[in-house]
Each structure stands twice: as structure tokens, then as C-alpha cells.
Short mmCIF file of C-alpha atoms and ligand atoms in Angstrom, two decimals:
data_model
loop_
_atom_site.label_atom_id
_atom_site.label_comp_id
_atom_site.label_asym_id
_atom_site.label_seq_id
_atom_site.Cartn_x
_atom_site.Cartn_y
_atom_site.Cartn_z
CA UNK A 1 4.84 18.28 23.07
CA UNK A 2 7.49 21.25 23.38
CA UNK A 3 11.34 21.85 23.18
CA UNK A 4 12.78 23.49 26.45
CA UNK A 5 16.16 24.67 27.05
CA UNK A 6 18.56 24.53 30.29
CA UNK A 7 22.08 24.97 31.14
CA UNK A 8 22.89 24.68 27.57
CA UNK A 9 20.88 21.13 27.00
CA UNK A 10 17.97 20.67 25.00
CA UNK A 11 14.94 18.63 26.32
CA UNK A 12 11.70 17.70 24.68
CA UNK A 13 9.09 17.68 26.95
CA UNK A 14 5.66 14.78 26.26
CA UNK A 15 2.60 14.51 28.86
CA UNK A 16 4.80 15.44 31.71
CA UNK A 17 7.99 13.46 31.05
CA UNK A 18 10.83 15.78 30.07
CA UNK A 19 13.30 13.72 28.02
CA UNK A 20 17.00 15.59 27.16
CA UNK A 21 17.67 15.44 23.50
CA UNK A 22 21.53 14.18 22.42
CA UNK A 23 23.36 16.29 21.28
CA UNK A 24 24.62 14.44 18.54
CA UNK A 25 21.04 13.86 16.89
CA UNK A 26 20.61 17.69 16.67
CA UNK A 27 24.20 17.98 15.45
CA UNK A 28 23.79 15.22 12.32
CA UNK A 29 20.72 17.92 11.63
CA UNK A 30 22.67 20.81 11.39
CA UNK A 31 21.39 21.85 7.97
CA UNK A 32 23.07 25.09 6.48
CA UNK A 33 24.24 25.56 2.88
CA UNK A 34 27.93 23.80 4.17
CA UNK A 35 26.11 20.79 5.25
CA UNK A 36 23.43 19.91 3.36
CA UNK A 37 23.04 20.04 -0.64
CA UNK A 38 20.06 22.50 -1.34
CA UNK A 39 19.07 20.48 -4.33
CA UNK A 40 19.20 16.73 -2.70
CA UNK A 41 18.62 17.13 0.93
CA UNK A 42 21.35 14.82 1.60
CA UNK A 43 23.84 15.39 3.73
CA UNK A 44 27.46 17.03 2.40
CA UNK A 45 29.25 15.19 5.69
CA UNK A 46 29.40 11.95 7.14
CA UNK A 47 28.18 11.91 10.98
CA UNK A 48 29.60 8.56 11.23
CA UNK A 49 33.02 10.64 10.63
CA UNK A 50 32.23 13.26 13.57
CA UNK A 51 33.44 13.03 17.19
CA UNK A 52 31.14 11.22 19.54
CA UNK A 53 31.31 13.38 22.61
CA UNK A 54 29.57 16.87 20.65
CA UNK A 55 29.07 19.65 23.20
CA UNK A 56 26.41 22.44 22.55
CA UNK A 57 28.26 26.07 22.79
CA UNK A 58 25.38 27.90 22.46
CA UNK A 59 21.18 27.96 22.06
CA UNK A 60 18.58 29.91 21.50
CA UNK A 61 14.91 29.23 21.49
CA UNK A 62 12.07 31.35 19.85
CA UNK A 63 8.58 30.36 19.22
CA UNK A 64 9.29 28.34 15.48
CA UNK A 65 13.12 27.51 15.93
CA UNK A 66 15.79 26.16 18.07
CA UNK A 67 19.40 27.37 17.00
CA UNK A 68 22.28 25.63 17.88
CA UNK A 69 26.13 26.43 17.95
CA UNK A 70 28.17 23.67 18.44
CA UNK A 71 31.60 24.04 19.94
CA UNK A 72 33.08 22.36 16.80
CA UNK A 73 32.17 25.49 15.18
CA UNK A 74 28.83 24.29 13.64
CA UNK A 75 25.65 26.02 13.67
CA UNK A 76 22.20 25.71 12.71
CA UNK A 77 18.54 27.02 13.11
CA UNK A 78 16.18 24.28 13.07
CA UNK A 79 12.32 24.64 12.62
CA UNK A 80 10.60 23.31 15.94
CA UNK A 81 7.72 21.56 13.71
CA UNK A 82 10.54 19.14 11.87
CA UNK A 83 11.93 18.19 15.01
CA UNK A 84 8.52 17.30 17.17
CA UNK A 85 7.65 15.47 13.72
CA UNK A 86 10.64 13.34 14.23
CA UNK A 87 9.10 11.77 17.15
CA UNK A 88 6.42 9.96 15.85
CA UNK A 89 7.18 7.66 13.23
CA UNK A 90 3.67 7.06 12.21
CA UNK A 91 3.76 7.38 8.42
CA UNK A 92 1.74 9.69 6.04
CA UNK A 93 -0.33 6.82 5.06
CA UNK A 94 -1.48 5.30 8.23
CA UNK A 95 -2.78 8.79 9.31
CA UNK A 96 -5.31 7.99 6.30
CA UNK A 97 -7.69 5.69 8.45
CA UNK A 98 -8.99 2.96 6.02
CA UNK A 99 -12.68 2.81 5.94
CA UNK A 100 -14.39 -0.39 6.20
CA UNK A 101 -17.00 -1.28 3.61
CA UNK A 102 -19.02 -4.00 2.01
CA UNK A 103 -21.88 -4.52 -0.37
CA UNK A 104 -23.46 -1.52 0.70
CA UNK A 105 -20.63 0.57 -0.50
CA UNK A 106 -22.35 3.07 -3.20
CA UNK A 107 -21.56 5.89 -5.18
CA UNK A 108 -18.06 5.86 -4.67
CA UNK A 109 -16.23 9.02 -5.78
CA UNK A 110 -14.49 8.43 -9.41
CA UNK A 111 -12.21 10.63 -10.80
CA UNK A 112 -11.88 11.91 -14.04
CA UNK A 113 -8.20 11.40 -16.05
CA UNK A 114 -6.80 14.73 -18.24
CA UNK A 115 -3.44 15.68 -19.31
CA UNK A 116 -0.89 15.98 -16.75
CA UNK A 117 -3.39 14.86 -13.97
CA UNK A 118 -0.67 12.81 -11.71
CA UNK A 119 0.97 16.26 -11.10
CA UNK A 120 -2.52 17.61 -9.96
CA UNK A 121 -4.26 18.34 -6.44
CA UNK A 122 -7.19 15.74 -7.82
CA UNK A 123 -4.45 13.20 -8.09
CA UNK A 124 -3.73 13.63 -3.71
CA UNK A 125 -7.35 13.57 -3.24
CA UNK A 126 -7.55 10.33 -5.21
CA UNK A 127 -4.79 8.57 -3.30
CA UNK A 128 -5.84 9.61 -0.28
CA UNK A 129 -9.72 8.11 -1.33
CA UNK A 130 -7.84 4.85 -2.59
CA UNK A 131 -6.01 4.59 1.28
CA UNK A 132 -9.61 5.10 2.49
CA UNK A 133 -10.90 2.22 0.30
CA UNK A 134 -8.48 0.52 -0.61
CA UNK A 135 -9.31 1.37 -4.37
CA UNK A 136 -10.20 4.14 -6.52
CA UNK A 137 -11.41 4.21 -10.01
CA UNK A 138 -9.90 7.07 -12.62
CA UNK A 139 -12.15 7.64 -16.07
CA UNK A 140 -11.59 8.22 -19.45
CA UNK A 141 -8.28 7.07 -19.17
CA UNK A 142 -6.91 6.82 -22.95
CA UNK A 143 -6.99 3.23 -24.22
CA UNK A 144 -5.15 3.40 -26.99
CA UNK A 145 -1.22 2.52 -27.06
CA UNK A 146 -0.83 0.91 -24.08
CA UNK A 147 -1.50 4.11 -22.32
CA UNK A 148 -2.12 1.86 -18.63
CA UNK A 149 2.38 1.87 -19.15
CA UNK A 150 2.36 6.09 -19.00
CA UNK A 151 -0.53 5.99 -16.56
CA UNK A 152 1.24 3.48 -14.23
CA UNK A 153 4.55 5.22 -14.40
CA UNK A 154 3.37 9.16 -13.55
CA UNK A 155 1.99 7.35 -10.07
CA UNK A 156 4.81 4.93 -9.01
CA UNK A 157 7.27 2.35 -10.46
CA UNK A 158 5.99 -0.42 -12.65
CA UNK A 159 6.78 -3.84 -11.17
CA UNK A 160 7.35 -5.85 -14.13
CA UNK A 161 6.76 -9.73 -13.88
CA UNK A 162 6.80 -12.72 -15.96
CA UNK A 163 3.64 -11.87 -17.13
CA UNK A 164 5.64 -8.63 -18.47
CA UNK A 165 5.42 -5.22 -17.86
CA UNK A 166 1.56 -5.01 -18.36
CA UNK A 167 -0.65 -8.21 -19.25
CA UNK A 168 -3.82 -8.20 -21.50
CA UNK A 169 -6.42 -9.67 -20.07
CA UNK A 170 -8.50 -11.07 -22.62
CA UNK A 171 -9.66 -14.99 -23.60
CA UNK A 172 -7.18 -16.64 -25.31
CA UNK A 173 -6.62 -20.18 -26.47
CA UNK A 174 -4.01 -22.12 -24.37
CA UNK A 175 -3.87 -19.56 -21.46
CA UNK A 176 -1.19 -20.01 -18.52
CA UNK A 177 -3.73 -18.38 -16.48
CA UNK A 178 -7.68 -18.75 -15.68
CA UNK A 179 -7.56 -15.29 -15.55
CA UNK A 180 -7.22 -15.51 -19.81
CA UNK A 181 -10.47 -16.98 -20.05
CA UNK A 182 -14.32 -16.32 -19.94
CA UNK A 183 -14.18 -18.31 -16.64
CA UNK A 184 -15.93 -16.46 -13.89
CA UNK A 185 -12.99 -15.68 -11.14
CA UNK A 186 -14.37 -16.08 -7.58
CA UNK A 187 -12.52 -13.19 -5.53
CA UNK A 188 -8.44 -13.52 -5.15
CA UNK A 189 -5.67 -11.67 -4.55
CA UNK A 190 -2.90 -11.55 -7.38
CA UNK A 191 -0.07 -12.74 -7.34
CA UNK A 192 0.24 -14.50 -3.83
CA UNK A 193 3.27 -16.78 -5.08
CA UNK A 194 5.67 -13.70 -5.21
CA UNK A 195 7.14 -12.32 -2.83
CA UNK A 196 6.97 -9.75 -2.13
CA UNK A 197 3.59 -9.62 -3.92
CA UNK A 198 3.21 -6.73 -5.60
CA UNK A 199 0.90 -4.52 -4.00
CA UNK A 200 -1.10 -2.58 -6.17
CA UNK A 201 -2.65 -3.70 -9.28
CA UNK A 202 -4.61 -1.66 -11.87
CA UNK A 203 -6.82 -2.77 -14.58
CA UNK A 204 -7.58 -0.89 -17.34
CA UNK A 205 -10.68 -1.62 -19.31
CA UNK A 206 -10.09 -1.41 -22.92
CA UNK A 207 -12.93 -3.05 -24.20
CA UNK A 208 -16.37 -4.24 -22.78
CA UNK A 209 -18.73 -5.10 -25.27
CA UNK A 210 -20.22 -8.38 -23.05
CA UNK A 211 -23.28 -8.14 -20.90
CA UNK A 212 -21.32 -10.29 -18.24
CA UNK A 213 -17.96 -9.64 -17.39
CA UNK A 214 -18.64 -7.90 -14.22
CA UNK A 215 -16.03 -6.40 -11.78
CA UNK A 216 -16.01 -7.71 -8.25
CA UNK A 217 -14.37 -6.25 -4.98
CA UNK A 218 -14.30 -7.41 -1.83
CA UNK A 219 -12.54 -5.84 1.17
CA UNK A 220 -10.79 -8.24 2.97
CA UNK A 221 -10.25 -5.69 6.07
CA UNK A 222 -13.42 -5.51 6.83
CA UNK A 223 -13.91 -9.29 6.06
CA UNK A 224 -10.83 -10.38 8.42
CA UNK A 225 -12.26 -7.87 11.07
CA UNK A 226 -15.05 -10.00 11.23
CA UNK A 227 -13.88 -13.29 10.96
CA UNK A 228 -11.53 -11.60 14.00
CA UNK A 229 -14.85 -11.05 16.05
CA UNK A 230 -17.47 -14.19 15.42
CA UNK A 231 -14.89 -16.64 14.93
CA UNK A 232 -11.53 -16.20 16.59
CA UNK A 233 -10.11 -19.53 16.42
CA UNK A 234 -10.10 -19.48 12.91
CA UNK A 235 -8.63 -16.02 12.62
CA UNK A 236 -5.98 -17.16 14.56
CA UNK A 237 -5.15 -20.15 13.14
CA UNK A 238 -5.06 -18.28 9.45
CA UNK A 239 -2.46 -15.94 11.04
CA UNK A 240 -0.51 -18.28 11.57
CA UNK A 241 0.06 -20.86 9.76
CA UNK A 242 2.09 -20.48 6.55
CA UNK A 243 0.74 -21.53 3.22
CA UNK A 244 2.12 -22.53 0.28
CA UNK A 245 1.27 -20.62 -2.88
CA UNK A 246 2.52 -22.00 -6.12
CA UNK A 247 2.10 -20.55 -10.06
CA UNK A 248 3.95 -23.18 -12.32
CA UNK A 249 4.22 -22.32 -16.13
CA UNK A 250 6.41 -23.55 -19.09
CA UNK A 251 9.10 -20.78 -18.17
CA UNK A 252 9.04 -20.47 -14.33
CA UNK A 253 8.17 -21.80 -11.13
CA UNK A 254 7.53 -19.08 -8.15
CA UNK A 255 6.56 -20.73 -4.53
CA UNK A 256 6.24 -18.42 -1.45
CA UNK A 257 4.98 -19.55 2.17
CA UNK A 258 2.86 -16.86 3.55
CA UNK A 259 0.01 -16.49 5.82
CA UNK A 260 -3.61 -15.93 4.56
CA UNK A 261 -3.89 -13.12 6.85
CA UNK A 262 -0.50 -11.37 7.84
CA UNK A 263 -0.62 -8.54 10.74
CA UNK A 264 2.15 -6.43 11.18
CA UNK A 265 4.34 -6.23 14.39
CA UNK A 266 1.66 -4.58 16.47
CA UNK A 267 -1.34 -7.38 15.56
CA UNK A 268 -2.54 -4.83 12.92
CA UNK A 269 -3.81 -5.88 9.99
CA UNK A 270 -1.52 -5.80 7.10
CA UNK A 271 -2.37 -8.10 4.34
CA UNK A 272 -4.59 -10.84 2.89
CA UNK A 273 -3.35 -13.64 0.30
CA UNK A 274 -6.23 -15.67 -0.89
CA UNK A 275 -6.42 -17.92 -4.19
CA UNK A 276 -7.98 -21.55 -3.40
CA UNK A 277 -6.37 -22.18 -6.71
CA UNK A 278 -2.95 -21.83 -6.23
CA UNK A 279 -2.43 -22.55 -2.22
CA UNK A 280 -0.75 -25.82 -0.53
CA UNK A 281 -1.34 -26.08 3.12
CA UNK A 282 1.64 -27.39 4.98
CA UNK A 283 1.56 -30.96 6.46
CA UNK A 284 0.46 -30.33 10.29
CA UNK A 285 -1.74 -32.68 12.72
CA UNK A 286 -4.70 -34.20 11.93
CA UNK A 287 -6.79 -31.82 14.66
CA UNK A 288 -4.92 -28.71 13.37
CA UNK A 289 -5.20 -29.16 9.85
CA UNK A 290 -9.34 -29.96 10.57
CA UNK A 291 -9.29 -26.44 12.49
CA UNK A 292 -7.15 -24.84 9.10
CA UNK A 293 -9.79 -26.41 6.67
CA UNK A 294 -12.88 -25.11 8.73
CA UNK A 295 -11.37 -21.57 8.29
CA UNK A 296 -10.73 -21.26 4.79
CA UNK A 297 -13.92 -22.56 4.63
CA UNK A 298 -15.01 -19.80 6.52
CA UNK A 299 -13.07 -17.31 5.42
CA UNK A 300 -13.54 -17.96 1.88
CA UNK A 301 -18.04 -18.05 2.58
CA UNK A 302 -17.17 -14.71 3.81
CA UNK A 303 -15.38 -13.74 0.54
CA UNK A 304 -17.64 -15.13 -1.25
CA UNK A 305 -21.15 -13.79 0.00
CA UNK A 306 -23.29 -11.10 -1.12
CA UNK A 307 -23.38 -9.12 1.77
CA UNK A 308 -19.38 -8.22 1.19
CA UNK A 309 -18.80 -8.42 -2.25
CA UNK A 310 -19.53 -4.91 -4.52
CA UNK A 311 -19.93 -5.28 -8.08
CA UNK A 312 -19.80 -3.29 -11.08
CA UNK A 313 -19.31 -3.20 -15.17
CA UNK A 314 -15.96 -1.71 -16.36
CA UNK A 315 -16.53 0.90 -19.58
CA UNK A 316 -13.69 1.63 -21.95
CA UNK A 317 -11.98 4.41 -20.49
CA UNK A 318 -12.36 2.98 -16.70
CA UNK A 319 -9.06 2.21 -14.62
CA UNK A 320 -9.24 0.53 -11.41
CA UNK A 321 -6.45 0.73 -9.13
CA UNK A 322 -6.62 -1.51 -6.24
CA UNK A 323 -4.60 -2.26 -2.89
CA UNK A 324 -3.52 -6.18 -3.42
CA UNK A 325 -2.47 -6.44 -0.09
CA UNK A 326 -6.43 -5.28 1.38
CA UNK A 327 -8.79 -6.35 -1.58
CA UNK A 328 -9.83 -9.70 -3.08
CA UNK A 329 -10.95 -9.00 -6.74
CA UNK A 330 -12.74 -11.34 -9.84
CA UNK A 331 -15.15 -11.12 -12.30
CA UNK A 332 -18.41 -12.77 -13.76
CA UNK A 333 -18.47 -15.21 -16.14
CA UNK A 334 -19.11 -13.59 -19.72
CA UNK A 335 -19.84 -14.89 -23.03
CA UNK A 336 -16.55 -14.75 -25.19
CA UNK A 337 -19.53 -14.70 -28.40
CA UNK A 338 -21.18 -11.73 -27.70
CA UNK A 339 -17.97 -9.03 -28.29
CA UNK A 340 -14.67 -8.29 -27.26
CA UNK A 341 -13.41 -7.97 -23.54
CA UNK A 342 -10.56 -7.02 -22.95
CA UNK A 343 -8.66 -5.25 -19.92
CA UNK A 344 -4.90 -3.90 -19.49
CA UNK A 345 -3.63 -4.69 -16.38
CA UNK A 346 -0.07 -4.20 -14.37
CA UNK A 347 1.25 -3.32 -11.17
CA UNK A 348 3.11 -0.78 -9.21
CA UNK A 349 5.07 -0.67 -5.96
CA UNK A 350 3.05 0.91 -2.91
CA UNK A 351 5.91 2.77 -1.85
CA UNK A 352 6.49 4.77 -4.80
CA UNK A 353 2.34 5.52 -4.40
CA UNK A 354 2.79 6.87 -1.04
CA UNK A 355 5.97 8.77 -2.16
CA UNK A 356 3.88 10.64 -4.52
CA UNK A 357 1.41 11.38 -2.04
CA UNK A 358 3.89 12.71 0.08
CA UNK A 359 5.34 15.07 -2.79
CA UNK A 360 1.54 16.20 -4.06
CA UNK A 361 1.22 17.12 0.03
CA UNK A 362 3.91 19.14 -0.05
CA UNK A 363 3.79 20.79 -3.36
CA UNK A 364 -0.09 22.05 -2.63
CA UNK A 365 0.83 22.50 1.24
CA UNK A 366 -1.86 20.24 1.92
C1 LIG B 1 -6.76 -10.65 -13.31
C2 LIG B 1 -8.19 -10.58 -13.01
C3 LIG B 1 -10.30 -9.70 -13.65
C4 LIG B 1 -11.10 -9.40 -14.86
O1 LIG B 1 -6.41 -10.55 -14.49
O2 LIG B 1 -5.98 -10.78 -12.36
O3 LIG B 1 -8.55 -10.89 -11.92
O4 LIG B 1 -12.00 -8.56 -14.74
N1 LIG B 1 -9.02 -10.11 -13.96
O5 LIG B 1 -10.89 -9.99 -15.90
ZN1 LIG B 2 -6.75 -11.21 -10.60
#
């Protein structure tokens, strides 16, 4: 890719096609003191407000900028980097290839919490491990004061829901959720009823004095990849139909339709719903519905079996955060007799997590 110059036009030049840039597009990125607040990086003029037909006066190229003098008067020097970046609109994140895993998965990388450690070059290397995986557990993460709140709020934005800002996960008489119980909880996603469902989720283990109580993960990339390549018809049939997940308690009711497997515009995976609790399959034909049941049945063998699932004992201290859109999670059954259990858990948007890795990749030039 390179930026060529003639008879005062600009042209950006890809595998042999030679395309000329408008004039207007390098105009609204005229970016001098005049035009663009140092602080903000937002604009100080409207471009909706400027004439349409913009005619370059003057250009000059050298090897790491393009400047540009408009005949309205305007000029600017404009790094040649930011501009060939502008022509890919790949994001940060999906540079990050995800690595598929399963039960084999071992001795993933954990990282270790201390003071101020969202702010610190460990804190890119974890997000960038938790895009890998899908999740990534931090350590000695203080318990004490609802510290998951601080924690969750130095990454991203809490997304608050009716279960409140965070939610203690501990057995509790009349629970409005299995979840508040020593019930074993086969893997799920969270939340699939809300839409949009918040994406990532971190638990925060308090307490663990139980022998049971085990963590479960299970990817669901990898797992849809392979429904994708022994069993097609059912892949296709669970991206497409729509599915009706419900949560009904004595202060709300929250519905959404959504598929079990949802792929993005380009057939790329892009998220997983799955809660055999909670789901309502539409009304459809006899045959198609018979094809529907044999996948979830499939789907949900796959989620279910050994050979996928990774499991592991939360210590006080231990936060997992985890990608709700990739990753089915549960636990084991435990014994609410032997000790206290207890967890902290909440949720935060996934944009505000990729914002931050954005900013920690900038601020360490990374
Ligand atoms: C949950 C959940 C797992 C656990 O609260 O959503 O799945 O380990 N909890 O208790
Ligand atoms: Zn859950």
C-alpha cells in the first residue's frame, strides 16, 4: 500500500490498483491546532458545513507525511501511517486471533492483581491472553468490600442488571436463580434473555471452603467449529432459527429471540447462547423442529463432554473474567454443609474492554 501524488490529486495505490483519494476525506482530516481540539481529538468544525466541491492548491509528499493546502485556505500535514490505517477497518481485537482449546488446555497463564494494575503493561498482556482464550484469570484480587465493583470499573463499564450491579453467588433459601444454590450448573451462557446480553462476566471467588464447587469452561468456538465440520445440518439449522429465551421473576419478565449460534455478516463466528433451562423453541414443522431437537441434542453432548470441558477450583483471591458471547461456564455440585462458598460476580461491556486495550497500546507504544 502507498500514497502517490499527480497533477495535484492524491491516489492510494493497493496490489496494482491505484485508487484517487477525495479530496474532501483528506480535507475533514485537516488536523492543525484551528481544527482540531488538542485535548479531545474532536473536530473544532463541522464538515457537514464545508463546500462540497474542495480543490487541493497544493501537496507535498515525503517519506512519513502528505501535506495538503487547500484552496479554501486550509492546510495540514498528515502522517502517511494514519491514513493507510484508515483503509482497513479490521479492529484491534480481531487482529488478536482467538485460539481454540478444549480439555487439554493446561497451565494457562494467570496474572497476579496489585495496586493500580489496570493502568499497567500486565493489564494489555492480560486482555490480549483473554481475546486469545476467551478468558483470563487475575489473583489475589482483594475480597473484601465488594472490591469485584473497583476491579470491574478500572477495566470497562459495569452493566448493571436486575440482579444489581454485582450479584453474590452463594446458596440461599428461596433463590430466583439455580445459580443460588448447591445445584451443579451444566455449562451456560448468562444471561441469554437480554439483549443485548452482556458480554463479559467476571466472578470473583470470595470464599471456597467446599471440596466440590468446581469451575467449569467450555469454549464454545471451538465446540461450534466442530459441530460446523461433522455435522453441518445441525450447525445450520442452530444458525438459524431463533429461540426464545425467557427469565421470569417476581419483579420482571425479559424475553429475547436469538439464535444459539449467531455469525456475524461475513459467516464468522460471533456468539453462542445456550441455557436448556431458560430456551423456547419457536413453533415450526414437524420435520424441522425433529432436525432443531437432534442439534441441541448434539450441540449440548458436545458441551457437555469431557473432552471440551476444562475444570478447576476457584481460591479466595481468584477472579475469572470470561467472554459470554464465546464461553459456556457452570460448576460442580458442592455440599452447602461442609463451609461457605461464595463468589462475587458482575458484568462489563466488551467495548469499554477493548477501549482499554486500545489506550494501554498506545500509552506503552505497544
Ligand atoms: C453464575 C454461575 C457459577 C458458580 O452465577 O452465573 O454460573 O461457580 N455461577 O457458582
Ligand atoms: Zn452462570
Amino acid at each position: 500500500m502507498k500514497i502517490e501524488l499527480k497533477n495535484k490529486k492524491v491516489f492510494f495505490e493497493n496490489k496494482g490498483s491505484k485508487k484517487e483519494i477525495h479530496p474532501f476525506w483528506l480535507r475533514e482530516r485537516v488536523n492543525g491546532d484551528n481544527f482540531v481540539d488538542k485535548g479531545t481529538q474532536q473536530r473544532l468544525f463541522d464538515p457537514t458545513e464545508l463546500k462540497e466541491n474542495i480543490e487541493i492548491d497544493n501537496l507535498n509528499l515525503s517519506k512519513d507525511f502528505l501535506e495538503v493546502t487547500f484552496k479554501d485556505g486550509a492546510y495540514t500535514k498528515l502522517a502517511i501511517q494514519n491514513i493507510l490505517k484508515e483503509f482497513s477497518n479490521i479492529n484491534e481485537v480481531e487482529h488478536i486471533n482467538k485460539v481454540e482449546w478444549n480439555s487439554t488446555l493446561k497451565n494457562f497463564i494467570n496474572f497476579e492483581f496489585k495496586d493500580n494494575f489496570c493502568e499497567e503493561k500486565q493489564m494489555y498482556k492480560a486482555l490480549v491472553n483473554f481475546y486469545q482464550y476467551g478468558f483470563v484469570i487475575f489473583k489475589k484480587v482483594p475480597t473484601k468490600n465488594n472490591f469485584i465493583v473497583n476491579f470491574a470499573n478500572s477495566i470497562g463499564s459495569i452493566r448493571r442488571t436486575n440482579f444489581g450491579e454485582f450479584f453474590n453467588v452463594k446458596s440461599k433459601p428461596n433463590p430466583n436463580d439455580l445459580a443460588y444454590t448447591s445445584l451443579p450448573l451444566a455449562p451456560h451462557t448468562d444471561n441469554p434473555y437480554r439483549n443485548p446480553v452482556p458480554c463479559i462476566q467476571m466472578l470473583h471467588c470470595i470464599e471456597n471452603e467446599v471440596s466440590g464447587g468446581f469451575s467449569t469452561l467450555v469454549d464454545g468456538y471451538t465446540v461450534t467449529q466442530k459441530l460446523k465440520k461433522d455435522f453441518l445440518d445441525y450447525y445450520k439449522i442452530l444458525t438459524e432459527v431463533k429461540v426464545r429465551f425467557q427469565f421470569i421473576d417476581q419483579s420482571v419478565v425479559l424475553e429475547d429471540w436469538a439464535e444459539m449460534i449467531r455469525l456475524d455478516d461475513d459467516g464468522k463466528f460471533k456468539q453462542v447462547r445456550f441455557s436448556p433451562r431458560l430456551d423456547f423453541v419457536p413453533l415450526m414443522d414437524k420435520e424441522k423442529l425433529e432436525l432443531f431437537y437432534s442439534a441441541r441434542k448434539k450441540i449440548s453432548e458436545l458441551y457437555n463432554s469431557d473432552k471440551f470441558r476444562i475444570e478447576f477450583k476457584l481460591s479466595p483471591g481468584d477472579l475469572l473474567m470470561m467472554d459470554n458471547h464465546r464461553l459456556l461456564h457452570g460448576r460442580t455440585t458442592y455440599d452447602a454443609n461442609e463451609g461457605n462458598r461464595f463468589l462475587q460476580g458482575c458484568y462489563i461491556d466488551y467495548d469499554s474492554t477493548e477501549g482499554k486495550l486500545k489506550h494501554l497500546k498506545r500509552k506503552y507504544n505497544l
